[in-house]
mmCIF file of C-alpha atoms in Angstrom:
data_model
loop_
_atom_site.group_PDB
_atom_site.id
_atom_site.type_symbol
_atom_site.label_atom_id
_atom_site.label_comp_id
_atom_site.label_asym_id
_atom_site.label_seq_id
_atom_site.Cartn_x
_atom_site.Cartn_y
_atom_site.Cartn_z
ATOM 1 C CA UNK A 1 237.308 -9.544 160.528
ATOM 2 C CA UNK A 2 235.188 -8.592 163.509
ATOM 3 C CA UNK A 3 231.424 -8.586 163.560
ATOM 4 C CA UNK A 4 229.803 -5.286 162.715
ATOM 5 C CA UNK A 5 227.372 -3.965 165.300
ATOM 6 C CA UNK A 6 224.249 -5.116 163.452
ATOM 7 C CA UNK A 7 225.475 -8.744 163.546
ATOM 8 C CA UNK A 8 225.487 -8.835 167.344
ATOM 9 C CA UNK A 9 221.712 -8.748 167.576
ATOM 10 C CA UNK A 10 221.468 -11.809 165.336
ATOM 11 C CA UNK A 11 224.197 -13.561 167.330
ATOM 12 C CA UNK A 12 222.345 -12.776 170.564
ATOM 13 C CA UNK A 13 219.113 -14.163 169.121
ATOM 14 C CA UNK A 14 220.964 -17.371 168.277
ATOM 15 C CA UNK A 15 221.980 -17.660 171.945
ATOM 16 C CA UNK A 16 218.498 -16.804 173.216
ATOM 17 C CA UNK A 17 217.237 -20.267 174.146
ATOM 18 C CA UNK A 18 220.397 -21.218 176.042
ATOM 19 C CA UNK A 19 220.460 -17.860 177.795
ATOM 20 C CA UNK A 20 216.825 -18.131 178.913
ATOM 21 C CA UNK A 21 217.336 -21.682 180.142
ATOM 22 C CA UNK A 22 220.330 -20.548 182.208
ATOM 23 C CA UNK A 23 218.462 -17.537 183.552
ATOM 24 C CA UNK A 24 215.506 -19.686 184.623
ATOM 25 C CA UNK A 25 217.744 -22.279 186.273
ATOM 26 C CA UNK A 26 219.420 -19.532 188.307
ATOM 27 C CA UNK A 27 216.053 -17.926 189.087
ATOM 28 C CA UNK A 28 214.629 -21.158 190.482
ATOM 29 C CA UNK A 29 217.658 -21.695 192.730
ATOM 30 C CA UNK A 30 218.438 -18.283 194.275
ATOM 31 C CA UNK A 31 221.341 -17.678 196.640
ATOM 32 C CA UNK A 32 222.185 -14.728 198.853
ATOM 33 C CA UNK A 33 225.356 -12.864 199.686
ATOM 34 C CA UNK A 34 228.963 -13.469 198.797
ATOM 35 C CA UNK A 35 228.905 -17.243 198.435
ATOM 36 C CA UNK A 36 226.526 -18.225 195.637
ATOM 37 C CA UNK A 37 228.272 -21.519 194.943
ATOM 38 C CA UNK A 38 225.506 -23.282 193.025
ATOM 39 C CA UNK A 39 225.004 -20.229 190.827
ATOM 40 C CA UNK A 40 228.735 -20.063 190.167
ATOM 41 C CA UNK A 41 228.695 -23.732 189.147
ATOM 42 C CA UNK A 42 225.853 -23.117 186.697
ATOM 43 C CA UNK A 43 227.672 -20.159 185.162
ATOM 44 C CA UNK A 44 230.988 -21.980 184.845
ATOM 45 C CA UNK A 45 229.225 -24.913 183.225
ATOM 46 C CA UNK A 46 227.717 -22.531 180.657
ATOM 47 C CA UNK A 47 231.258 -21.395 179.745
ATOM 48 C CA UNK A 48 232.764 -24.855 179.577
ATOM 49 C CA UNK A 49 234.878 -25.468 176.494
ATOM 50 C CA UNK A 50 235.378 -21.789 175.648
ATOM 51 C CA UNK A 51 238.882 -20.287 175.308
ATOM 52 C CA UNK A 52 238.586 -18.489 178.630
ATOM 53 C CA UNK A 53 241.025 -18.206 181.525
ATOM 54 C CA UNK A 54 239.029 -18.590 184.765
ATOM 55 C CA UNK A 55 240.268 -16.868 187.910
ATOM 56 C CA UNK A 56 238.379 -17.389 191.156
ATOM 57 C CA UNK A 57 237.838 -14.877 193.914
ATOM 58 C CA UNK A 58 239.452 -15.928 197.191
ATOM 59 C CA UNK A 59 236.870 -14.280 199.431
ATOM 60 C CA UNK A 60 233.672 -14.836 197.403
ATOM 61 C CA UNK A 61 232.214 -17.313 194.929
ATOM 62 C CA UNK A 62 232.784 -14.789 192.158
ATOM 63 C CA UNK A 63 235.158 -15.251 189.273
ATOM 64 C CA UNK A 64 236.441 -13.560 186.150
ATOM 65 C CA UNK A 65 236.650 -15.219 182.740
ATOM 66 C CA UNK A 66 239.389 -13.680 180.612
ATOM 67 C CA UNK A 67 239.246 -13.802 176.815
ATOM 68 C CA UNK A 68 242.549 -12.858 175.207
ATOM 69 C CA UNK A 69 242.394 -11.919 171.555
ATOM 70 C CA UNK A 70 244.876 -13.076 168.948
ATOM 71 C CA UNK A 71 246.718 -9.747 169.188
ATOM 72 C CA UNK A 72 247.512 -7.537 172.204
ATOM 73 C CA UNK A 73 245.591 -4.345 172.780
ATOM 74 C CA UNK A 74 243.234 -2.645 175.177
ATOM 75 C CA UNK A 75 241.310 -4.394 177.952
ATOM 76 C CA UNK A 76 237.588 -3.991 178.605
ATOM 77 C CA UNK A 77 235.595 -5.350 181.565
ATOM 78 C CA UNK A 78 231.966 -6.490 181.346
ATOM 79 C CA UNK A 79 230.191 -7.230 184.614
ATOM 80 C CA UNK A 80 227.153 -9.280 185.647
ATOM 81 C CA UNK A 81 226.036 -9.929 189.230
ATOM 82 C CA UNK A 82 224.456 -13.154 190.457
ATOM 83 C CA UNK A 83 222.999 -12.865 194.005
ATOM 84 C CA UNK A 84 219.326 -12.783 194.972
ATOM 85 C CA UNK A 85 217.298 -11.026 197.689
ATOM 86 C CA UNK A 86 215.682 -12.214 200.960
ATOM 87 C CA UNK A 87 212.163 -11.885 199.511
ATOM 88 C CA UNK A 88 209.450 -14.544 199.245
ATOM 89 C CA UNK A 89 208.486 -14.831 195.572
ATOM 90 C CA UNK A 90 204.843 -14.315 194.580
ATOM 91 C CA UNK A 91 205.075 -14.367 190.783
ATOM 92 C CA UNK A 92 203.524 -17.781 190.167
ATOM 93 C CA UNK A 93 206.056 -18.479 187.423
ATOM 94 C CA UNK A 94 206.743 -22.072 186.382
ATOM 95 C CA UNK A 95 210.399 -21.475 187.272
ATOM 96 C CA UNK A 96 209.743 -19.495 190.455
ATOM 97 C CA UNK A 97 212.102 -19.748 193.401
ATOM 98 C CA UNK A 98 212.181 -23.164 195.010
ATOM 99 C CA UNK A 99 213.587 -21.700 198.232
ATOM 100 C CA UNK A 100 211.201 -19.925 200.585
ATOM 101 C CA UNK A 101 212.264 -16.401 201.444
ATOM 102 C CA UNK A 102 214.733 -16.010 198.564
ATOM 103 C CA UNK A 103 214.047 -14.502 195.148
ATOM 104 C CA UNK A 104 215.770 -12.975 192.161
ATOM 105 C CA UNK A 105 213.744 -9.766 192.492
ATOM 106 C CA UNK A 106 216.469 -7.492 191.115
ATOM 107 C CA UNK A 107 217.226 -9.260 187.853
ATOM 108 C CA UNK A 108 220.683 -10.558 188.685
ATOM 109 C CA UNK A 109 219.725 -13.916 187.187
ATOM 110 C CA UNK A 110 219.271 -12.157 183.856
ATOM 111 C CA UNK A 111 222.451 -10.094 184.269
ATOM 112 C CA UNK A 112 224.680 -13.137 184.688
ATOM 113 C CA UNK A 113 222.862 -15.066 181.948
ATOM 114 C CA UNK A 114 223.281 -12.175 179.495
ATOM 115 C CA UNK A 115 226.977 -11.948 180.351
ATOM 116 C CA UNK A 116 227.414 -15.687 179.805
ATOM 117 C CA UNK A 117 225.809 -15.399 176.367
ATOM 118 C CA UNK A 118 228.082 -12.470 175.527
ATOM 119 C CA UNK A 119 231.110 -14.536 176.564
ATOM 120 C CA UNK A 120 230.060 -17.337 174.208
ATOM 121 C CA UNK A 121 229.568 -14.933 171.300
ATOM 122 C CA UNK A 122 232.843 -13.112 171.823
ATOM 123 C CA UNK A 123 234.771 -16.364 172.335
ATOM 124 C CA UNK A 124 233.789 -17.325 168.792
ATOM 125 C CA UNK A 125 235.504 -14.124 167.640
ATOM 126 C CA UNK A 126 238.767 -14.693 169.521
ATOM 127 C CA UNK A 127 240.878 -14.994 166.392
ATOM 128 C CA UNK A 128 239.822 -11.536 165.193
ATOM 129 C CA UNK A 129 240.006 -9.752 168.557
ATOM 130 C CA UNK A 130 242.732 -7.242 169.289
ATOM 131 C CA UNK A 131 242.900 -6.945 173.066
ATOM 132 C CA UNK A 132 241.298 -8.620 176.066
ATOM 133 C CA UNK A 133 237.781 -8.918 177.491
ATOM 134 C CA UNK A 134 237.320 -9.597 181.209
ATOM 135 C CA UNK A 135 233.890 -11.058 182.055
ATOM 136 C CA UNK A 136 233.266 -10.351 185.748
ATOM 137 C CA UNK A 137 230.714 -12.681 187.397
ATOM 138 C CA UNK A 138 230.065 -11.173 190.801
ATOM 139 C CA UNK A 139 228.069 -12.212 193.889
ATOM 140 C CA UNK A 140 227.222 -10.043 196.873
ATOM 141 C CA UNK A 141 225.853 -6.939 195.132
ATOM 142 C CA UNK A 142 222.844 -6.659 197.436
ATOM 143 C CA UNK A 143 224.597 -4.906 200.300
ATOM 144 C CA UNK A 144 227.535 -7.294 200.636
ATOM 145 C CA UNK A 145 230.237 -5.329 198.748
ATOM 146 C CA UNK A 146 230.979 -8.174 196.357
ATOM 147 C CA UNK A 147 232.695 -5.942 193.793
ATOM 148 C CA UNK A 148 234.975 -4.475 196.451
ATOM 149 C CA UNK A 149 235.995 -7.936 197.659
ATOM 150 C CA UNK A 150 236.774 -9.084 194.128
ATOM 151 C CA UNK A 151 238.853 -5.956 193.542
ATOM 152 C CA UNK A 152 240.719 -6.533 196.823
ATOM 153 C CA UNK A 153 241.352 -10.107 195.673
ATOM 154 C CA UNK A 154 243.275 -8.631 192.741
ATOM 155 C CA UNK A 155 240.921 -9.801 190.006
ATOM 156 C CA UNK A 156 241.057 -6.430 188.241
ATOM 157 C CA UNK A 157 244.841 -6.095 188.396
ATOM 158 C CA UNK A 158 246.139 -8.325 185.613
ATOM 159 C CA UNK A 159 245.049 -7.435 183.072
ATOM 160 C CA UNK A 160 243.926 -4.039 184.351
ATOM 161 C CA UNK A 161 240.812 -2.870 182.473
ATOM 162 C CA UNK A 162 240.901 0.345 180.467
ATOM 163 C CA UNK A 163 237.105 0.561 180.354
ATOM 164 C CA UNK A 164 234.163 -1.083 182.139
ATOM 165 C CA UNK A 165 230.494 -1.620 181.360
ATOM 166 C CA UNK A 166 227.544 -3.077 183.275
ATOM 167 C CA UNK A 167 223.898 -3.438 182.364
ATOM 168 C CA UNK A 168 220.956 -3.541 184.768
ATOM 169 C CA UNK A 169 217.439 -4.567 183.771
ATOM 170 C CA UNK A 170 214.523 -2.344 184.798
ATOM 171 C CA UNK A 171 210.981 -3.800 184.806
ATOM 172 C CA UNK A 172 209.165 -0.449 184.809
ATOM 173 C CA UNK A 173 210.929 0.922 181.706
ATOM 174 C CA UNK A 174 209.445 0.195 178.275
ATOM 175 C CA UNK A 175 210.779 -3.039 176.825
ATOM 176 C CA UNK A 176 213.912 -2.576 174.741
ATOM 177 C CA UNK A 177 214.609 0.981 175.880
ATOM 178 C CA UNK A 178 218.182 1.727 176.965
ATOM 179 C CA UNK A 179 218.828 4.580 179.370
ATOM 180 C CA UNK A 180 221.690 6.080 181.350
ATOM 181 C CA UNK A 181 223.277 9.437 182.061
ATOM 182 C CA UNK A 182 226.767 10.948 182.379
ATOM 183 C CA UNK A 183 228.044 11.761 185.847
ATOM 184 C CA UNK A 184 226.124 10.685 188.929
ATOM 185 C CA UNK A 185 223.795 7.802 188.109
ATOM 186 C CA UNK A 186 223.149 6.254 191.546
ATOM 187 C CA UNK A 187 223.721 7.339 195.128
ATOM 188 C CA UNK A 188 226.019 6.278 197.929
ATOM 189 C CA UNK A 189 224.388 3.997 200.495
ATOM 190 C CA UNK A 190 225.332 4.434 204.156
ATOM 191 C CA UNK A 191 223.479 2.699 207.012
ATOM 192 C CA UNK A 192 222.574 4.842 210.022
ATOM 193 C CA UNK A 193 222.385 3.468 213.564
ATOM 194 C CA UNK A 194 221.684 5.244 216.843
ATOM 195 C CA UNK A 195 220.738 4.292 220.400
ATOM 196 C CA UNK A 196 219.141 7.012 222.502
ATOM 197 C CA UNK A 197 219.368 6.237 226.204
ATOM 198 C CA UNK A 198 217.109 7.771 228.830
ATOM 199 C CA UNK A 199 215.833 6.438 232.162
ATOM 200 C CA UNK A 200 213.053 3.885 232.253
ATOM 201 C CA UNK A 201 210.061 3.947 234.551
ATOM 202 C CA UNK A 202 206.322 3.556 235.003
ATOM 203 C CA UNK A 203 204.215 4.910 232.150
ATOM 204 C CA UNK A 204 201.862 6.486 234.694
ATOM 205 C CA UNK A 205 204.701 8.551 236.176
ATOM 206 C CA UNK A 206 206.786 9.882 233.256
ATOM 207 C CA UNK A 207 208.079 12.760 235.420
ATOM 208 C CA UNK A 208 210.105 10.198 237.380
ATOM 209 C CA UNK A 209 211.714 8.872 234.189
ATOM 210 C CA UNK A 210 213.497 10.296 231.160
ATOM 211 C CA UNK A 211 211.429 9.020 228.267
ATOM 212 C CA UNK A 212 213.612 8.434 225.173
ATOM 213 C CA UNK A 213 210.687 7.855 222.798
ATOM 214 C CA UNK A 214 209.627 11.500 222.252
ATOM 215 C CA UNK A 215 213.316 12.396 222.084
ATOM 216 C CA UNK A 216 213.797 9.891 219.262
ATOM 217 C CA UNK A 217 210.764 11.293 217.453
ATOM 218 C CA UNK A 218 212.159 14.804 217.751
ATOM 219 C CA UNK A 219 215.522 13.628 216.399
ATOM 220 C CA UNK A 220 213.830 12.092 213.348
ATOM 221 C CA UNK A 221 212.044 15.363 212.673
ATOM 222 C CA UNK A 222 215.253 17.342 213.110
ATOM 223 C CA UNK A 223 217.023 15.146 210.574
ATOM 224 C CA UNK A 224 214.308 15.891 208.024
ATOM 225 C CA UNK A 225 214.606 19.573 208.848
ATOM 226 C CA UNK A 226 218.318 19.357 208.022
ATOM 227 C CA UNK A 227 217.485 17.777 204.659
ATOM 228 C CA UNK A 228 214.853 20.417 203.887
ATOM 229 C CA UNK A 229 216.764 23.540 204.945
ATOM 230 C CA UNK A 230 220.483 22.726 204.862
ATOM 231 C CA UNK A 231 220.927 20.537 201.778
ATOM 232 C CA UNK A 232 221.105 22.344 198.408
ATOM 233 C CA UNK A 233 218.658 20.946 195.879
ATOM 234 C CA UNK A 234 221.424 20.654 193.249
ATOM 235 C CA UNK A 235 223.479 18.306 195.501
ATOM 236 C CA UNK A 236 220.782 16.015 196.795
ATOM 237 C CA UNK A 237 220.728 13.925 199.943
ATOM 238 C CA UNK A 238 218.107 11.593 201.402
ATOM 239 C CA UNK A 239 217.864 10.485 205.032
ATOM 240 C CA UNK A 240 215.203 7.891 205.753
ATOM 241 C CA UNK A 241 214.752 6.515 209.267
ATOM 242 C CA UNK A 242 213.165 3.146 208.601
ATOM 243 C CA UNK A 243 213.214 1.478 212.027
ATOM 244 C CA UNK A 244 212.336 2.767 215.508
ATOM 245 C CA UNK A 245 212.549 0.011 218.103
ATOM 246 C CA UNK A 246 211.710 0.455 221.796
ATOM 247 C CA UNK A 247 209.702 -0.878 224.666
ATOM 248 C CA UNK A 248 208.387 -4.166 225.993
ATOM 249 C CA UNK A 249 204.928 -3.339 227.434
ATOM 250 C CA UNK A 250 202.176 -0.709 227.241
ATOM 251 C CA UNK A 251 202.805 0.548 230.788
ATOM 252 C CA UNK A 252 206.621 0.719 230.828
ATOM 253 C CA UNK A 253 208.736 3.637 229.683
ATOM 254 C CA UNK A 254 211.767 2.011 228.054
ATOM 255 C CA UNK A 255 215.370 2.745 228.860
ATOM 256 C CA UNK A 256 216.466 2.981 225.216
ATOM 257 C CA UNK A 257 215.247 3.591 221.675
ATOM 258 C CA UNK A 258 217.089 2.305 218.620
ATOM 259 C CA UNK A 259 216.964 4.157 215.324
ATOM 260 C CA UNK A 260 218.056 2.709 211.987
ATOM 261 C CA UNK A 261 217.954 4.171 208.518
ATOM 262 C CA UNK A 262 219.888 5.141 205.449
ATOM 263 C CA UNK A 263 221.773 8.127 204.060
ATOM 264 C CA UNK A 264 221.905 8.539 200.270
ATOM 265 C CA UNK A 265 224.021 11.198 198.551
ATOM 266 C CA UNK A 266 225.488 11.949 195.129
ATOM 267 C CA UNK A 267 228.754 13.620 196.141
ATOM 268 C CA UNK A 268 231.527 12.909 198.620
ATOM 269 C CA UNK A 269 231.093 16.382 200.136
ATOM 270 C CA UNK A 270 227.392 15.854 200.841
ATOM 271 C CA UNK A 271 228.079 12.333 202.095
ATOM 272 C CA UNK A 272 230.577 13.620 204.673
ATOM 273 C CA UNK A 273 228.170 16.395 205.665
ATOM 274 C CA UNK A 274 225.300 13.920 206.069
ATOM 275 C CA UNK A 275 227.292 11.591 208.280
ATOM 276 C CA UNK A 276 228.379 14.510 210.478
ATOM 277 C CA UNK A 277 224.836 15.925 210.640
ATOM 278 C CA UNK A 278 223.370 12.590 211.720
ATOM 279 C CA UNK A 279 225.747 12.343 214.659
ATOM 280 C CA UNK A 280 225.478 16.018 215.614
ATOM 281 C CA UNK A 281 221.669 16.148 215.465
ATOM 282 C CA UNK A 282 220.941 12.876 217.269
ATOM 283 C CA UNK A 283 223.444 13.545 220.052
ATOM 284 C CA UNK A 284 222.370 17.194 220.336
ATOM 285 C CA UNK A 285 218.646 16.457 220.592
ATOM 286 C CA UNK A 286 219.311 13.690 223.091
ATOM 287 C CA UNK A 287 221.476 15.920 225.299
ATOM 288 C CA UNK A 288 218.874 18.694 225.239
ATOM 289 C CA UNK A 289 216.400 16.362 226.928
ATOM 290 C CA UNK A 290 218.758 14.734 229.396
ATOM 291 C CA UNK A 291 219.457 11.639 227.320
ATOM 292 C CA UNK A 292 222.639 10.274 225.821
ATOM 293 C CA UNK A 293 223.123 8.845 222.361
ATOM 294 C CA UNK A 294 225.465 6.379 220.724
ATOM 295 C CA UNK A 295 225.765 6.832 216.955
ATOM 296 C CA UNK A 296 227.306 4.638 214.243
ATOM 297 C CA UNK A 297 227.401 5.089 210.468
ATOM 298 C CA UNK A 298 228.192 1.929 208.490
ATOM 299 C CA UNK A 299 229.812 2.951 205.231
ATOM 300 C CA UNK A 300 228.027 1.524 202.208
ATOM 301 C CA UNK A 301 228.647 1.841 198.491
ATOM 302 C CA UNK A 302 230.036 5.034 196.983
ATOM 303 C CA UNK A 303 227.991 6.926 194.410
ATOM 304 C CA UNK A 304 227.956 5.375 190.936
ATOM 305 C CA UNK A 305 229.432 7.882 188.484
ATOM 306 C CA UNK A 306 229.459 7.308 184.738
ATOM 307 C CA UNK A 307 232.162 8.527 182.374
ATOM 308 C CA UNK A 308 230.501 10.752 179.731
ATOM 309 C CA UNK A 309 232.521 9.067 176.967
ATOM 310 C CA UNK A 310 231.125 5.668 177.909
ATOM 311 C CA UNK A 311 227.539 6.946 178.001
ATOM 312 C CA UNK A 312 227.991 8.545 174.572
ATOM 313 C CA UNK A 313 229.265 5.213 173.281
ATOM 314 C CA UNK A 314 226.245 3.347 174.659
ATOM 315 C CA UNK A 315 223.918 5.903 173.064
ATOM 316 C CA UNK A 316 225.588 5.516 169.661
ATOM 317 C CA UNK A 317 225.668 1.723 169.878
ATOM 318 C CA UNK A 318 222.000 1.558 170.902
ATOM 319 C CA UNK A 319 220.998 3.592 167.871
ATOM 320 C CA UNK A 320 223.207 1.463 165.605
ATOM 321 C CA UNK A 321 221.971 -1.840 167.006
ATOM 322 C CA UNK A 322 218.306 -1.193 167.747
ATOM 323 C CA UNK A 323 217.373 2.013 165.897
ATOM 324 C CA UNK A 324 217.096 5.717 166.614
ATOM 325 C CA UNK A 325 215.196 6.607 169.760
ATOM 326 C CA UNK A 326 216.043 3.401 171.621
ATOM 327 C CA UNK A 327 218.412 5.301 173.932
ATOM 328 C CA UNK A 328 217.056 7.957 176.260
ATOM 329 C CA UNK A 329 219.180 10.004 178.638
ATOM 330 C CA UNK A 330 217.919 9.975 182.215
ATOM 331 C CA UNK A 331 216.972 13.466 183.415
ATOM 332 C CA UNK A 332 218.217 12.896 186.949
ATOM 333 C CA UNK A 333 220.037 10.312 189.093
ATOM 334 C CA UNK A 334 218.306 7.586 191.084
ATOM 335 C CA UNK A 335 218.955 7.488 194.827
ATOM 336 C CA UNK A 336 219.368 3.707 194.874
ATOM 337 C CA UNK A 337 222.893 2.304 195.027
ATOM 338 C CA UNK A 338 225.116 -0.207 193.210
ATOM 339 C CA UNK A 339 228.462 -1.737 194.084
ATOM 340 C CA UNK A 340 229.592 -1.446 190.452
ATOM 341 C CA UNK A 341 230.539 1.985 191.809
ATOM 342 C CA UNK A 342 233.724 0.392 193.187
ATOM 343 C CA UNK A 343 234.732 -0.636 189.666
ATOM 344 C CA UNK A 344 233.966 2.812 188.257
ATOM 345 C CA UNK A 345 236.149 4.392 190.935
ATOM 346 C CA UNK A 346 239.104 2.580 189.331
ATOM 347 C CA UNK A 347 238.093 2.261 185.688
ATOM 348 C CA UNK A 348 236.313 4.729 183.374
ATOM 349 C CA UNK A 349 233.032 3.310 182.132
ATOM 350 C CA UNK A 350 229.326 3.288 182.802
ATOM 351 C CA UNK A 351 226.272 1.391 183.858
ATOM 352 C CA UNK A 352 223.144 1.511 181.718
ATOM 353 C CA UNK A 353 219.580 0.316 182.282
ATOM 354 C CA UNK A 354 217.636 -1.926 179.911
ATOM 355 C CA UNK A 355 213.849 -1.738 179.922
ATOM 356 C CA UNK A 356 212.215 -5.163 180.251
ATOM 357 C CA UNK A 357 208.644 -4.236 181.150
ATOM 358 C CA UNK A 358 206.336 -7.212 180.524
ATOM 359 C CA UNK A 359 203.645 -6.928 177.863
ATOM 360 C CA UNK A 360 200.571 -5.678 179.662
ATOM 361 C CA UNK A 361 197.578 -3.402 179.389
ATOM 362 C CA UNK A 362 199.016 -1.358 182.256
ATOM 363 C CA UNK A 363 201.673 1.288 181.755
ATOM 364 C CA UNK A 364 205.267 0.067 182.332
ATOM 365 C CA UNK A 365 205.660 2.341 185.341
ATOM 366 C CA UNK A 366 202.665 0.672 187.013
ATOM 367 C CA UNK A 367 204.258 -2.786 186.923
ATOM 368 C CA UNK A 368 205.907 -4.291 190.054
ATOM 369 C CA UNK A 369 209.378 -2.803 190.271
ATOM 370 C CA UNK A 370 212.736 -4.075 191.450
ATOM 371 C CA UNK A 371 212.792 -5.685 194.920
ATOM 372 C CA UNK A 372 209.082 -6.524 194.693
ATOM 373 C CA UNK A 373 207.836 -10.093 195.338
ATOM 374 C CA UNK A 374 205.863 -10.024 192.072
ATOM 375 C CA UNK A 375 208.589 -8.516 189.880
ATOM 376 C CA UNK A 376 208.757 -10.135 186.445
ATOM 377 C CA UNK A 377 210.460 -9.254 183.178
ATOM 378 C CA UNK A 378 209.968 -9.839 179.466
ATOM 379 C CA UNK A 379 212.776 -12.163 178.451
ATOM 380 C CA UNK A 380 212.667 -11.251 174.768
ATOM 381 C CA UNK A 381 214.489 -7.992 175.520
ATOM 382 C CA UNK A 382 217.491 -9.717 177.081
ATOM 383 C CA UNK A 383 218.937 -10.319 173.615
ATOM 384 C CA UNK A 384 219.439 -6.575 173.373
ATOM 385 C CA UNK A 385 221.483 -6.661 176.554
ATOM 386 C CA UNK A 386 223.711 -9.391 175.149
ATOM 387 C CA UNK A 387 224.207 -7.467 171.910
ATOM 388 C CA UNK A 388 225.038 -4.279 173.801
ATOM 389 C CA UNK A 389 227.680 -6.060 175.903
ATOM 390 C CA UNK A 390 229.322 -7.428 172.762
ATOM 391 C CA UNK A 391 229.135 -4.151 170.868
ATOM 392 C CA UNK A 392 230.579 -2.124 173.747
ATOM 393 C CA UNK A 393 233.528 -4.498 174.107
ATOM 394 C CA UNK A 394 234.229 -4.677 170.371
ATOM 395 C CA UNK A 395 233.901 -0.936 169.851
ATOM 396 C CA UNK A 396 236.216 -0.069 172.742
ATOM 397 C CA UNK A 397 238.859 -2.626 171.814
ATOM 398 C CA UNK A 398 238.896 -1.332 168.250
ATOM 399 C CA UNK A 399 238.910 2.416 168.869
ATOM 400 C CA UNK A 400 239.113 3.217 172.565
ATOM 401 C CA UNK A 401 237.323 6.433 173.468
ATOM 402 C CA UNK A 402 237.582 7.927 169.965
#
């Protein structure tokens, strides 16, 4: 017989020490991008001896570990990412990053460690499983499209998942709290680039030049005007210009100004409109002042959209595993992005957040958040993540979306 939901928490607690040791080993040795080879080696070593079929990604260091039950049935995918960020760690932890300028500031060390623990627990239940679990260990989430590359490598084709689940820790949410929402959870993430070209000259004689700096400033303001007056509040968009680069000296009007930023949206319609508006506004403002503009939009992740059935399942499982009130529906989406969106474009499922706020006198929301050099988490709550992975897989294999 299969484990009932309440057994998964005990099984996760039994794996706690090994999971924490793996998480800390990954944390101390962070890697960036699509090729996290040392991290992959650590994860594969943690799975050694289990009845898993390992398939490697051709274009990344990612891999899937496939657990086939004793009888055929549905297939469910569980995902954990493994890459770090280009941030210099300032936590002072005993197991802090040993590589300057690299840090697990987004919790991917815990994601992959939780998934490894779930794989060990579910492997022990192979004889009673009806169906297949695909454990997806993925690099390159932080802007490198790792999930898309693994999909293009065919790692989600055979067996093709019928449902998918991912869990993301959140250090400013109360420890142990699980949260998500149906529909749009996270935004698309496009990178904006523009070069406004004028005519350089002496700063003392601007009338003999065409100064692109005030033109660039006007374009930035016009983009915010578009957000404020042309974007409906019920279909949100965010444009943030985060870099303005120009000039070489205090007395020289530069020839060009470069603008860089990001466009975040929750729908394909608003995403297309935002891309078009960026090009139209920057080129239009530039032309008005006798400048030219070159514009490029680098397509990032699509919006992350949760299947309502999967969110309802996570809510029910959270209550069953951890008690009533441990799941809370998010009132609105977050305008950050996630490449698990590529998986959810193909497979119904959801991503949920797990609160891991450290014990402190300060409120959870006042703690250093994701992508912060002093971000830390309370490891005791990771057992809940392991249990939720196992429960989601078992519940879906047994009953589908019933």
